[in-house]
Short mmCIF file of C-alpha atoms (C1' of nucleotides) in Angstrom, two decimals:
data_model
loop_
_atom_site.label_atom_id
_atom_site.label_comp_id
_atom_site.label_asym_id
_atom_site.label_seq_id
_atom_site.Cartn_x
_atom_site.Cartn_y
_atom_site.Cartn_z
CA UNK A 55 -55.76 -70.63 43.99
CA UNK A 56 -56.16 -71.76 40.42
CA UNK A 57 -53.55 -72.49 37.76
CA UNK A 58 -50.27 -72.42 39.54
CA UNK A 59 -47.46 -70.91 37.47
CA UNK A 60 -44.09 -69.72 38.61
CA UNK A 61 -44.37 -65.99 38.16
CA UNK A 62 -40.71 -65.35 38.73
CA UNK A 63 -39.76 -67.93 36.13
CA UNK A 64 -42.02 -66.41 33.49
CA UNK A 65 -40.75 -62.95 34.19
CA UNK A 66 -37.12 -63.96 33.85
CA UNK A 67 -37.98 -65.85 30.68
CA UNK A 68 -39.40 -62.66 29.24
CA UNK A 69 -36.51 -60.61 30.56
CA UNK A 70 -34.08 -62.99 28.89
CA UNK A 71 -35.85 -62.49 25.59
CA UNK A 72 -35.71 -58.75 26.14
CA UNK A 73 -31.98 -58.91 26.65
CA UNK A 74 -31.50 -60.98 23.53
CA UNK A 75 -33.39 -58.40 21.50
CA UNK A 76 -31.49 -55.54 23.11
CA UNK A 77 -28.11 -57.19 22.59
CA UNK A 78 -28.77 -57.97 18.95
CA UNK A 79 -30.79 -55.03 17.73
CA UNK A 80 -30.32 -52.34 20.33
CA UNK A 81 -32.52 -51.11 23.12
CA UNK A 82 -34.75 -49.14 20.82
CA UNK A 83 -35.82 -52.36 19.15
CA UNK A 84 -37.24 -53.52 22.47
CA UNK A 85 -41.00 -53.44 22.18
CA UNK A 86 -43.72 -55.54 23.71
CA UNK A 87 -44.31 -57.42 20.48
CA UNK A 88 -40.65 -57.96 19.65
CA UNK A 89 -39.89 -59.28 23.09
CA UNK A 90 -42.94 -61.51 22.97
CA UNK A 91 -41.93 -62.90 19.59
CA UNK A 92 -38.38 -63.50 20.77
CA UNK A 93 -39.67 -65.30 23.83
CA UNK A 94 -42.07 -67.29 21.68
CA UNK A 95 -45.11 -66.12 23.55
CA UNK A 96 -48.01 -63.82 22.80
CA UNK A 97 -47.85 -60.12 23.41
CA UNK A 98 -50.76 -60.47 25.77
CA UNK A 99 -48.76 -62.71 28.05
CA UNK A 100 -46.01 -60.14 28.31
CA UNK A 101 -48.61 -57.64 29.33
CA UNK A 102 -49.97 -60.09 31.83
CA UNK A 103 -46.66 -60.27 33.65
CA UNK A 104 -45.59 -56.66 33.21
CA UNK A 105 -48.20 -53.96 33.51
CA UNK A 106 -46.05 -51.42 31.70
CA UNK A 107 -43.00 -51.45 29.52
CA UNK A 108 -41.00 -49.52 32.08
CA UNK A 109 -41.73 -52.19 34.66
CA UNK A 110 -40.41 -54.80 32.25
CA UNK A 111 -37.28 -52.78 31.59
CA UNK A 112 -36.63 -52.24 35.27
CA UNK A 113 -37.00 -55.92 35.96
CA UNK A 114 -34.62 -56.85 33.16
CA UNK A 115 -32.15 -54.36 34.53
CA UNK A 116 -32.29 -56.08 37.89
CA UNK A 117 -31.70 -59.44 36.20
CA UNK A 118 -28.55 -58.14 34.54
CA UNK A 119 -27.29 -56.81 37.84
CA UNK A 120 -28.02 -60.05 39.61
CA UNK A 121 -26.23 -62.06 36.96
CA UNK A 122 -23.06 -60.05 37.35
CA UNK A 123 -23.39 -60.41 41.11
CA UNK A 124 -23.57 -64.16 40.67
CA UNK A 125 -20.54 -64.14 38.42
CA UNK A 126 -18.54 -62.35 41.08
CA UNK A 127 -19.70 -64.63 43.86
CA UNK A 128 -18.91 -67.77 41.89
CA UNK A 129 -15.50 -66.54 40.82
CA UNK A 130 -14.57 -65.76 44.39
CA UNK A 131 -15.99 -69.02 45.65
CA UNK A 132 -13.73 -70.83 43.17
CA UNK A 133 -10.76 -69.37 45.01
CA UNK A 134 -9.19 -70.96 48.03
CA UNK A 135 -10.24 -69.59 51.38
CA UNK A 136 -8.51 -66.44 52.53
CA UNK A 137 -6.74 -65.69 49.25
CA UNK A 138 -4.10 -62.95 49.17
CA UNK A 139 -5.62 -59.49 48.63
CA UNK A 140 -4.14 -59.02 45.20
CA UNK A 141 -5.50 -62.29 43.84
CA UNK A 142 -8.88 -61.57 45.37
CA UNK A 143 -8.93 -58.11 43.85
CA UNK A 144 -7.91 -59.41 40.45
CA UNK A 145 -10.53 -62.15 40.54
CA UNK A 146 -13.21 -59.71 41.57
CA UNK A 147 -12.45 -57.20 38.84
CA UNK A 148 -11.93 -59.85 36.20
CA UNK A 149 -15.31 -61.33 37.04
CA UNK A 150 -16.92 -57.96 36.43
CA UNK A 151 -15.24 -57.51 33.05
CA UNK A 152 -17.14 -58.64 29.94
CA UNK A 153 -14.46 -61.06 28.81
CA UNK A 154 -16.50 -63.76 27.12
CA UNK A 155 -19.21 -63.41 24.54
CA UNK A 156 -22.06 -64.04 26.92
CA UNK A 157 -21.05 -61.45 29.46
CA UNK A 158 -20.27 -59.09 26.60
CA UNK A 159 -23.89 -59.31 25.57
CA UNK A 160 -24.90 -58.57 29.14
CA UNK A 161 -22.57 -55.61 29.25
CA UNK A 162 -24.00 -54.27 26.01
CA UNK A 163 -27.44 -54.41 27.54
CA UNK A 164 -26.19 -52.84 30.74
CA UNK A 165 -24.69 -50.03 28.73
CA UNK A 166 -27.93 -49.49 26.89
CA UNK A 167 -29.77 -49.43 30.21
CA UNK A 168 -27.29 -46.93 31.55
CA UNK A 169 -28.06 -44.59 28.69
CA UNK A 170 -31.74 -45.35 29.10
CA UNK A 171 -31.73 -44.53 32.79
CA UNK A 172 -29.65 -41.39 32.27
CA UNK A 173 -32.76 -39.56 31.11
CA UNK A 174 -35.14 -41.37 33.44
CA UNK A 175 -34.15 -40.50 36.99
CA UNK A 176 -37.06 -42.41 38.51
CA UNK A 177 -36.17 -45.73 36.89
CA UNK A 178 -32.66 -45.70 38.26
CA UNK A 179 -32.21 -48.51 40.70
CA UNK A 180 -30.52 -48.58 44.05
CA UNK A 181 -26.84 -47.80 44.21
CA UNK A 182 -24.98 -50.96 45.14
CA UNK A 183 -21.61 -49.64 44.07
CA UNK A 184 -20.75 -47.93 47.34
CA UNK A 185 -20.52 -51.33 49.02
CA UNK A 186 -18.26 -52.50 46.25
CA UNK A 187 -16.14 -49.40 46.62
CA UNK A 188 -15.66 -49.94 50.33
CA UNK A 189 -14.88 -53.60 49.84
CA UNK A 190 -12.25 -52.93 47.19
CA UNK A 191 -10.78 -50.12 49.23
CA UNK A 192 -10.32 -52.56 52.08
CA UNK A 193 -8.27 -54.82 49.86
CA UNK A 194 -5.83 -52.21 48.65
CA UNK A 195 -2.61 -51.54 50.55
CA UNK A 196 -2.16 -48.00 49.27
CA UNK A 197 -2.61 -44.86 51.32
CA UNK A 198 -5.87 -43.14 50.41
CA UNK A 199 -7.35 -46.52 49.55
CA UNK A 200 -10.73 -45.09 48.64
CA UNK A 201 -9.28 -42.95 45.88
CA UNK A 202 -7.27 -45.89 44.62
CA UNK A 203 -10.39 -48.05 44.71
CA UNK A 204 -12.32 -45.46 42.77
CA UNK A 205 -9.57 -45.51 40.19
CA UNK A 206 -9.64 -49.25 39.95
CA UNK A 207 -13.39 -49.32 39.48
CA UNK A 208 -13.21 -46.59 36.88
CA UNK A 209 -10.50 -48.53 35.09
CA UNK A 210 -12.77 -51.55 35.13
CA UNK A 211 -15.68 -49.65 33.64
CA UNK A 212 -13.48 -48.18 30.95
CA UNK A 213 -12.03 -51.55 30.09
CA UNK A 214 -15.58 -52.83 29.86
CA UNK A 215 -16.44 -50.16 27.33
CA UNK A 216 -13.42 -50.95 25.20
CA UNK A 217 -14.11 -54.66 25.44
CA UNK A 218 -17.69 -54.17 24.30
CA UNK A 219 -16.65 -52.10 21.34
CA UNK A 220 -14.01 -54.68 20.50
CA UNK A 221 -11.25 -52.11 20.73
CA UNK A 222 -9.36 -54.12 23.34
CA UNK A 223 -9.05 -57.88 23.33
CA UNK A 224 -9.56 -59.89 26.49
CA UNK A 225 -5.81 -60.43 26.75
CA UNK A 226 -5.10 -56.73 26.39
CA UNK A 227 -7.69 -55.86 29.03
CA UNK A 228 -6.22 -58.34 31.47
CA UNK A 229 -2.72 -57.06 30.75
CA UNK A 230 -3.88 -53.55 31.55
CA UNK A 231 -5.54 -54.75 34.73
CA UNK A 232 -2.44 -56.62 35.84
CA UNK A 233 -0.19 -53.68 35.13
CA UNK A 234 -2.49 -51.48 37.19
CA UNK A 235 -2.52 -53.95 40.05
CA UNK A 236 1.27 -54.15 39.83
CA UNK A 237 1.47 -50.46 40.43
CA UNK A 238 -1.16 -50.44 43.17
CA UNK A 239 0.33 -53.25 45.20
CA UNK A 240 3.94 -52.27 44.58
CA UNK A 241 3.30 -48.74 45.83
CA UNK A 242 1.51 -50.00 48.89
CA UNK A 243 4.20 -52.41 49.95
CA UNK A 244 6.89 -49.78 49.65
CA UNK A 245 5.03 -47.35 51.84
CA UNK B 235 -26.93 -22.08 -8.60
CA UNK B 236 -30.09 -20.83 -6.95
CA UNK B 237 -30.76 -19.98 -3.32
CA UNK B 238 -27.45 -20.16 -1.59
CA UNK B 239 -27.71 -21.61 1.90
CA UNK B 240 -24.90 -22.84 4.07
CA UNK B 241 -25.62 -26.53 4.17
CA UNK B 242 -23.11 -27.25 6.88
CA UNK B 243 -24.61 -24.56 9.08
CA UNK B 244 -28.14 -25.92 8.75
CA UNK B 245 -26.97 -29.42 9.42
CA UNK B 246 -25.14 -28.44 12.60
CA UNK B 247 -28.16 -26.41 13.68
CA UNK B 248 -30.29 -29.51 13.36
CA UNK B 249 -27.65 -31.67 15.02
CA UNK B 250 -27.55 -29.25 17.94
CA UNK B 251 -31.28 -29.58 18.36
CA UNK B 252 -30.93 -33.34 18.21
CA UNK B 253 -28.38 -33.28 21.00
CA UNK B 254 -30.57 -31.08 23.14
CA UNK B 255 -33.42 -33.54 22.76
CA UNK B 256 -31.15 -36.50 23.44
CA UNK B 257 -29.61 -34.90 26.51
CA UNK B 258 -32.96 -33.96 28.01
CA UNK B 259 -35.22 -36.82 27.08
CA UNK B 260 -32.92 -39.62 25.99
CA UNK B 261 -31.91 -40.90 22.61
CA UNK B 262 -35.16 -42.75 22.09
CA UNK B 263 -37.03 -39.45 22.14
CA UNK B 264 -35.05 -38.38 19.09
CA UNK B 265 -37.42 -38.39 16.16
CA UNK B 266 -37.62 -36.30 13.02
CA UNK B 267 -40.50 -34.27 14.36
CA UNK B 268 -39.11 -33.76 17.84
CA UNK B 269 -35.79 -32.61 16.48
CA UNK B 270 -37.51 -30.33 14.02
CA UNK B 271 -39.65 -28.82 16.76
CA UNK B 272 -36.63 -28.33 19.02
CA UNK B 273 -34.78 -26.66 16.18
CA UNK B 274 -37.82 -24.51 15.39
CA UNK B 275 -38.06 -25.71 11.83
CA UNK B 276 -40.41 -27.91 9.88
CA UNK B 277 -40.02 -31.64 9.71
CA UNK B 278 -39.71 -31.37 5.98
CA UNK B 279 -36.60 -29.26 6.30
CA UNK B 280 -34.93 -31.86 8.46
CA UNK B 281 -35.65 -34.38 5.79
CA UNK B 282 -34.27 -32.05 3.21
CA UNK B 283 -30.89 -31.97 4.90
CA UNK B 284 -30.80 -35.56 6.08
CA UNK B 285 -32.18 -38.21 3.78
CA UNK B 286 -32.56 -40.70 6.59
CA UNK B 287 -32.60 -40.65 10.35
CA UNK B 288 -29.45 -42.73 10.53
CA UNK B 289 -27.63 -40.14 8.46
CA UNK B 290 -28.74 -37.47 10.89
CA UNK B 291 -27.58 -39.52 13.85
CA UNK B 292 -24.23 -40.23 12.29
CA UNK B 293 -23.70 -36.56 11.58
CA UNK B 294 -24.61 -35.58 15.13
CA UNK B 295 -22.19 -38.19 16.38
CA UNK B 296 -19.44 -36.59 14.35
CA UNK B 297 -20.30 -33.19 15.80
CA UNK B 298 -19.93 -34.51 19.34
CA UNK B 299 -16.57 -36.02 18.48
CA UNK B 300 -15.38 -32.83 16.87
CA UNK B 301 -16.42 -30.79 19.88
CA UNK B 302 -14.36 -32.93 22.23
CA UNK B 303 -11.49 -32.70 19.80
CA UNK B 304 -11.74 -28.92 19.95
CA UNK B 305 -11.83 -28.98 23.74
CA UNK B 306 -8.60 -30.95 23.81
CA UNK B 307 -6.88 -28.72 21.29
CA UNK B 308 -7.87 -25.57 23.13
CA UNK B 309 -6.82 -26.89 26.50
CA UNK B 310 -3.42 -27.86 25.17
CA UNK B 311 -3.03 -24.57 23.36
CA UNK B 312 -3.63 -22.80 26.65
CA UNK B 313 -0.51 -24.47 27.98
CA UNK B 314 2.95 -23.04 27.56
CA UNK B 315 4.99 -24.47 24.73
CA UNK B 316 6.76 -27.75 25.43
CA UNK B 317 5.09 -28.46 28.76
CA UNK B 318 6.39 -31.34 30.88
CA UNK B 319 4.87 -34.69 29.86
CA UNK B 320 2.94 -35.16 33.04
CA UNK B 321 1.22 -31.78 32.80
CA UNK B 322 0.46 -32.36 29.15
CA UNK B 323 -1.00 -35.76 29.93
CA UNK B 324 -3.10 -34.42 32.76
CA UNK B 325 -4.39 -31.55 30.65
CA UNK B 326 -5.25 -33.88 27.81
CA UNK B 327 -7.16 -36.35 29.95
CA UNK B 328 -8.87 -33.64 31.98
CA UNK B 329 -10.07 -32.00 28.78
CA UNK B 330 -11.69 -35.27 27.76
CA UNK B 331 -13.48 -35.70 31.06
CA UNK B 332 -17.05 -34.37 31.37
CA UNK B 333 -16.27 -32.07 34.26
CA UNK B 334 -18.68 -29.20 33.64
CA UNK B 335 -22.37 -29.33 32.94
CA UNK B 336 -22.06 -28.62 29.23
CA UNK B 337 -19.56 -31.36 28.51
CA UNK B 338 -21.55 -33.65 30.76
CA UNK B 339 -24.47 -33.21 28.41
CA UNK B 340 -22.22 -34.01 25.50
CA UNK B 341 -20.94 -37.07 27.27
CA UNK B 342 -24.46 -38.25 27.96
CA UNK B 343 -25.22 -37.99 24.29
CA UNK B 344 -21.97 -39.70 23.40
CA UNK B 345 -22.89 -42.52 25.73
CA UNK B 346 -26.28 -42.86 24.15
CA UNK B 347 -24.65 -42.93 20.74
CA UNK B 348 -22.25 -45.58 21.92
CA UNK B 349 -25.12 -47.80 22.89
CA UNK B 350 -26.88 -46.91 19.66
CA UNK B 351 -23.88 -47.80 17.54
CA UNK B 352 -23.19 -50.98 19.48
CA UNK B 353 -26.01 -52.70 17.60
CA UNK B 354 -25.42 -50.88 14.31
CA UNK B 355 -21.98 -51.90 13.05
CA UNK B 356 -22.35 -49.94 9.82
CA UNK B 357 -23.02 -46.62 11.53
CA UNK B 358 -19.84 -46.83 13.58
CA UNK B 359 -17.49 -44.09 12.56
CA UNK B 360 -13.79 -44.18 11.96
CA UNK B 361 -11.57 -45.14 14.84
CA UNK B 362 -9.59 -42.10 15.90
CA UNK B 363 -8.61 -43.54 19.25
CA UNK B 364 -5.53 -45.37 18.01
CA UNK B 365 -3.86 -42.05 17.30
CA UNK B 366 -4.76 -40.92 20.79
CA UNK B 367 -3.39 -44.13 22.23
CA UNK B 368 -0.07 -43.72 20.46
CA UNK B 369 0.18 -40.11 21.50
CA UNK B 370 -0.48 -40.84 25.16
CA UNK B 371 1.88 -43.79 25.06
CA UNK B 372 4.61 -41.46 23.85
CA UNK B 373 4.09 -39.25 26.89
CA UNK B 374 4.39 -41.97 29.48
CA UNK B 375 7.77 -42.86 30.96
CA UNK B 376 6.78 -46.37 31.99
CA UNK B 377 8.01 -49.52 30.34
CA UNK B 378 5.29 -51.04 28.17
CA UNK B 379 3.91 -47.58 27.58
CA UNK B 380 1.12 -48.80 25.32
CA UNK B 381 -0.39 -50.93 28.04
CA UNK B 382 -0.09 -48.07 30.49
CA UNK B 383 -1.70 -45.74 27.96
CA UNK B 384 -4.55 -48.18 27.44
CA UNK B 385 -5.03 -48.20 31.18
CA UNK B 386 -5.05 -44.45 31.38
CA UNK B 387 -7.62 -44.16 28.60
CA UNK B 388 -9.78 -46.82 30.19
CA UNK B 389 -9.55 -44.98 33.48
CA UNK B 390 -10.67 -41.84 31.70
CA UNK B 391 -13.69 -43.53 30.15
CA UNK B 392 -14.66 -45.03 33.46
CA UNK B 393 -14.34 -41.72 35.24
CA UNK B 394 -16.52 -40.26 32.51
CA UNK B 395 -19.22 -42.79 33.22
CA UNK B 396 -19.16 -42.11 36.93
CA UNK B 397 -19.17 -38.37 36.33
CA UNK B 398 -22.20 -38.64 34.09
CA UNK B 399 -24.11 -40.67 36.60
CA UNK B 400 -23.10 -38.20 39.28
CA UNK B 401 -21.48 -40.93 41.34
CA UNK B 402 -18.16 -39.11 41.41
CA UNK B 403 -17.75 -35.37 41.77
CA UNK B 404 -15.37 -33.44 39.57
CA UNK B 405 -12.95 -33.11 42.46
CA UNK B 406 -13.05 -36.83 43.17
CA UNK B 407 -12.45 -37.65 39.52
CA UNK B 408 -9.48 -35.34 39.34
CA UNK B 409 -8.08 -36.77 42.57
CA UNK B 410 -8.31 -40.24 41.06
CA UNK B 411 -6.63 -39.04 37.90
CA UNK B 412 -3.82 -37.37 39.81
CA UNK B 413 -3.25 -40.40 41.97
CA UNK B 414 -3.04 -42.54 38.87
CA UNK B 415 -0.60 -40.16 37.22
CA UNK B 416 1.43 -40.15 40.42
CA UNK B 417 1.86 -43.88 40.14
CA UNK B 418 2.55 -43.82 36.43
CA UNK B 419 5.21 -41.16 36.52
CA UNK B 420 6.75 -42.31 39.79
CA UNK B 421 7.18 -45.81 38.47
CA UNK B 422 8.73 -44.57 35.28
CA UNK B 423 11.26 -42.36 36.95
CA UNK B 424 12.39 -45.10 39.26
CA UNK B 425 12.95 -47.51 36.41
"C1'" DC C 49 -71.65 -78.92 39.35
"C1'" DC C 50 -70.64 -74.02 40.02
"C1'" DG C 51 -68.49 -69.74 40.75
"C1'" DT C 52 -64.34 -67.49 41.24
"C1'" DT C 53 -59.86 -66.63 40.26
"C1'" DT C 54 -55.90 -66.94 37.46
"C1'" DA C 55 -53.60 -67.27 32.86
"C1'" DC C 56 -53.43 -66.29 28.96
"C1'" DA C 57 -54.85 -64.84 23.61
"C1'" DT C 58 -57.10 -61.55 20.50
"C1'" DT C 59 -58.48 -57.41 18.99
"C1'" DG C 60 -58.76 -52.61 18.81
"C1'" DC C 61 -57.36 -47.88 19.33
"C1'" DA C 62 -55.18 -43.53 19.44
"C1'" DG C 63 -50.80 -41.83 18.87
"C1'" DT C 64 -46.23 -41.79 16.78
"C1'" DT C 65 -42.76 -43.25 13.72
"C1'" DG C 66 -39.72 -42.76 9.30
"C1'" DC C 67 -40.27 -41.59 4.89
"C1'" DA C 68 -42.24 -40.66 0.11
"C1'" DT C 69 -44.73 -37.47 -2.45
"C1'" DC C 70 -46.28 -33.29 -4.05
"C1'" DG C 71 -46.67 -28.38 -4.17
"C1'" DT C 72 -44.67 -23.96 -4.20
"C1'" DA C 73 -41.70 -20.16 -3.65
"C1'" DA C 74 -37.26 -18.26 -4.28
"C1'" DC C 75 -33.19 -17.60 -6.76
"C1'" DC C 76 -30.15 -17.37 -10.82
"C1'" DA C 77 -28.45 -18.07 -15.77
"C1'" DC C 78 -29.96 -16.69 -20.02
"C1'" DG D 86 -39.30 -12.56 -19.13
"C1'" DT D 87 -38.30 -18.12 -19.14
"C1'" DG D 88 -36.44 -22.32 -17.54
"C1'" DG D 89 -34.14 -24.87 -14.30
"C1'" DT D 90 -32.49 -25.79 -10.01
"C1'" DT D 91 -32.69 -25.51 -5.14
"C1'" DA D 92 -35.17 -25.03 -0.67
"C1'" DC D 93 -38.35 -25.81 1.68
"C1'" DG D 94 -43.62 -26.75 3.70
"C1'" DA D 95 -47.66 -29.70 3.78
"C1'" DT D 96 -49.84 -33.91 3.49
"C1'" DG D 97 -50.27 -38.69 3.48
"C1'" DC D 98 -49.25 -43.43 4.44
"C1'" DA D 99 -48.09 -47.88 6.07
"C1'" DA D 100 -46.00 -49.61 9.90
"C1'" DC D 101 -45.40 -49.63 14.46
"C1'" DT D 102 -45.96 -48.25 19.34
"C1'" DG D 103 -47.87 -48.98 24.35
"C1'" DC D 104 -51.84 -50.19 26.35
"C1'" DA D 105 -56.93 -51.03 27.36
"C1'" DA D 106 -60.61 -53.99 26.71
"C1'" DT D 107 -62.54 -58.27 26.00
"C1'" DG D 108 -62.66 -62.97 25.42
"C1'" DT D 109 -61.82 -67.84 26.83
"C1'" DA D 110 -59.90 -71.86 28.95
"C1'" DA D 111 -58.37 -74.06 32.98
"C1'" DA D 112 -57.81 -75.02 37.67
"C1'" DC D 113 -59.48 -75.06 42.26
"C1'" DG D 114 -62.81 -74.28 46.55
"C1'" DG D 115 -67.37 -74.96 47.82
#
DNA sequence: CCGTTTACATTGCAGTTGCATCGTAACCAC
DNA sequence: GTGGTTACGATGCAACTGCAATGTAAACGG
């Protein structure tokens, strides 16, 4: 077993470089050589860790997803135990929104990947959003909670788009989210 | 003035071909030659009508935007004069949603363009969404109508994303929209 | 010390890209 | 007709693409 190197570490290092290129110059600027240059390694090394470009893209996609997962987990962990449903919901959604510059870069890449995967049905990864939907639905007090949860998630995605494009500021997005939660939780308590 | 040809017509013909390529094989498959082949013309002709690829992309982007504009106008024109605000709002938003297969293709292309323009600040077109925001805000009976309108538009964009990816069906999307409008207009009437 | 396995780096190749250039045919004013 | 302008088509080119092939250095088992 010669020359021990942490494969996972190298792959994420390359994936990070890929995301930097994609965030700054768009997904179409992502090539083996560009990513290698951004990572400060040779193109051959990239090929050593990813047999094909698609494999590299898929891996980077998974990294983006994992990062957002971590953001959510950390944000919720920062809460007290057994927080009220509304606070938990708000924290969860806010953690998924690209509010700071770093997560905005991630979201830009995620958007590019979305468009990339739209025409590549095989590269589309597993669907983890049904779990999220069920979880959010469980938090909402409204009748037909699943429909309300779908609406909340759609609102989140839309806010993400507007945040990326700079059309809404972080404050505006949060104001919209809070107003929506006002309506959701007010309606539920009355019923 | 030799050889009269309708420039606008040729350009839209090429743009249509571009959108077909983008919808079927992704934006990255859009090249001068592919578009030319799809349009059934020579690559030289494409160059004749678009000096650069970016110019072609920008034009196609404008065509997509115009088409959605037309869809909205037609849907509203199909309504009776002076419809109630809620119906008008619903019709407007529904017309912007990619509910059928044709508009879903358009939306896919629009999404790809969004990602394309995210890293190309110069190619971004004029912002026509502020007019839309003001218009929708004028329809809503809620206090802080602009925030509510922002939420509604964000919801629409998010629903569009989920419709494109096939995660929500058209019926589900409309159910979400109606539930949201229920809350918006109920809250306003109570206030 | 030796062979094998891993970890790269280099080079090359066929294909594609956007675009410039050049040629030519059509049309119209005169 | 002639000249000029427009509308293409054909060709070429430098740059780039993903990827295969090949090389080499290092670490370890024996």
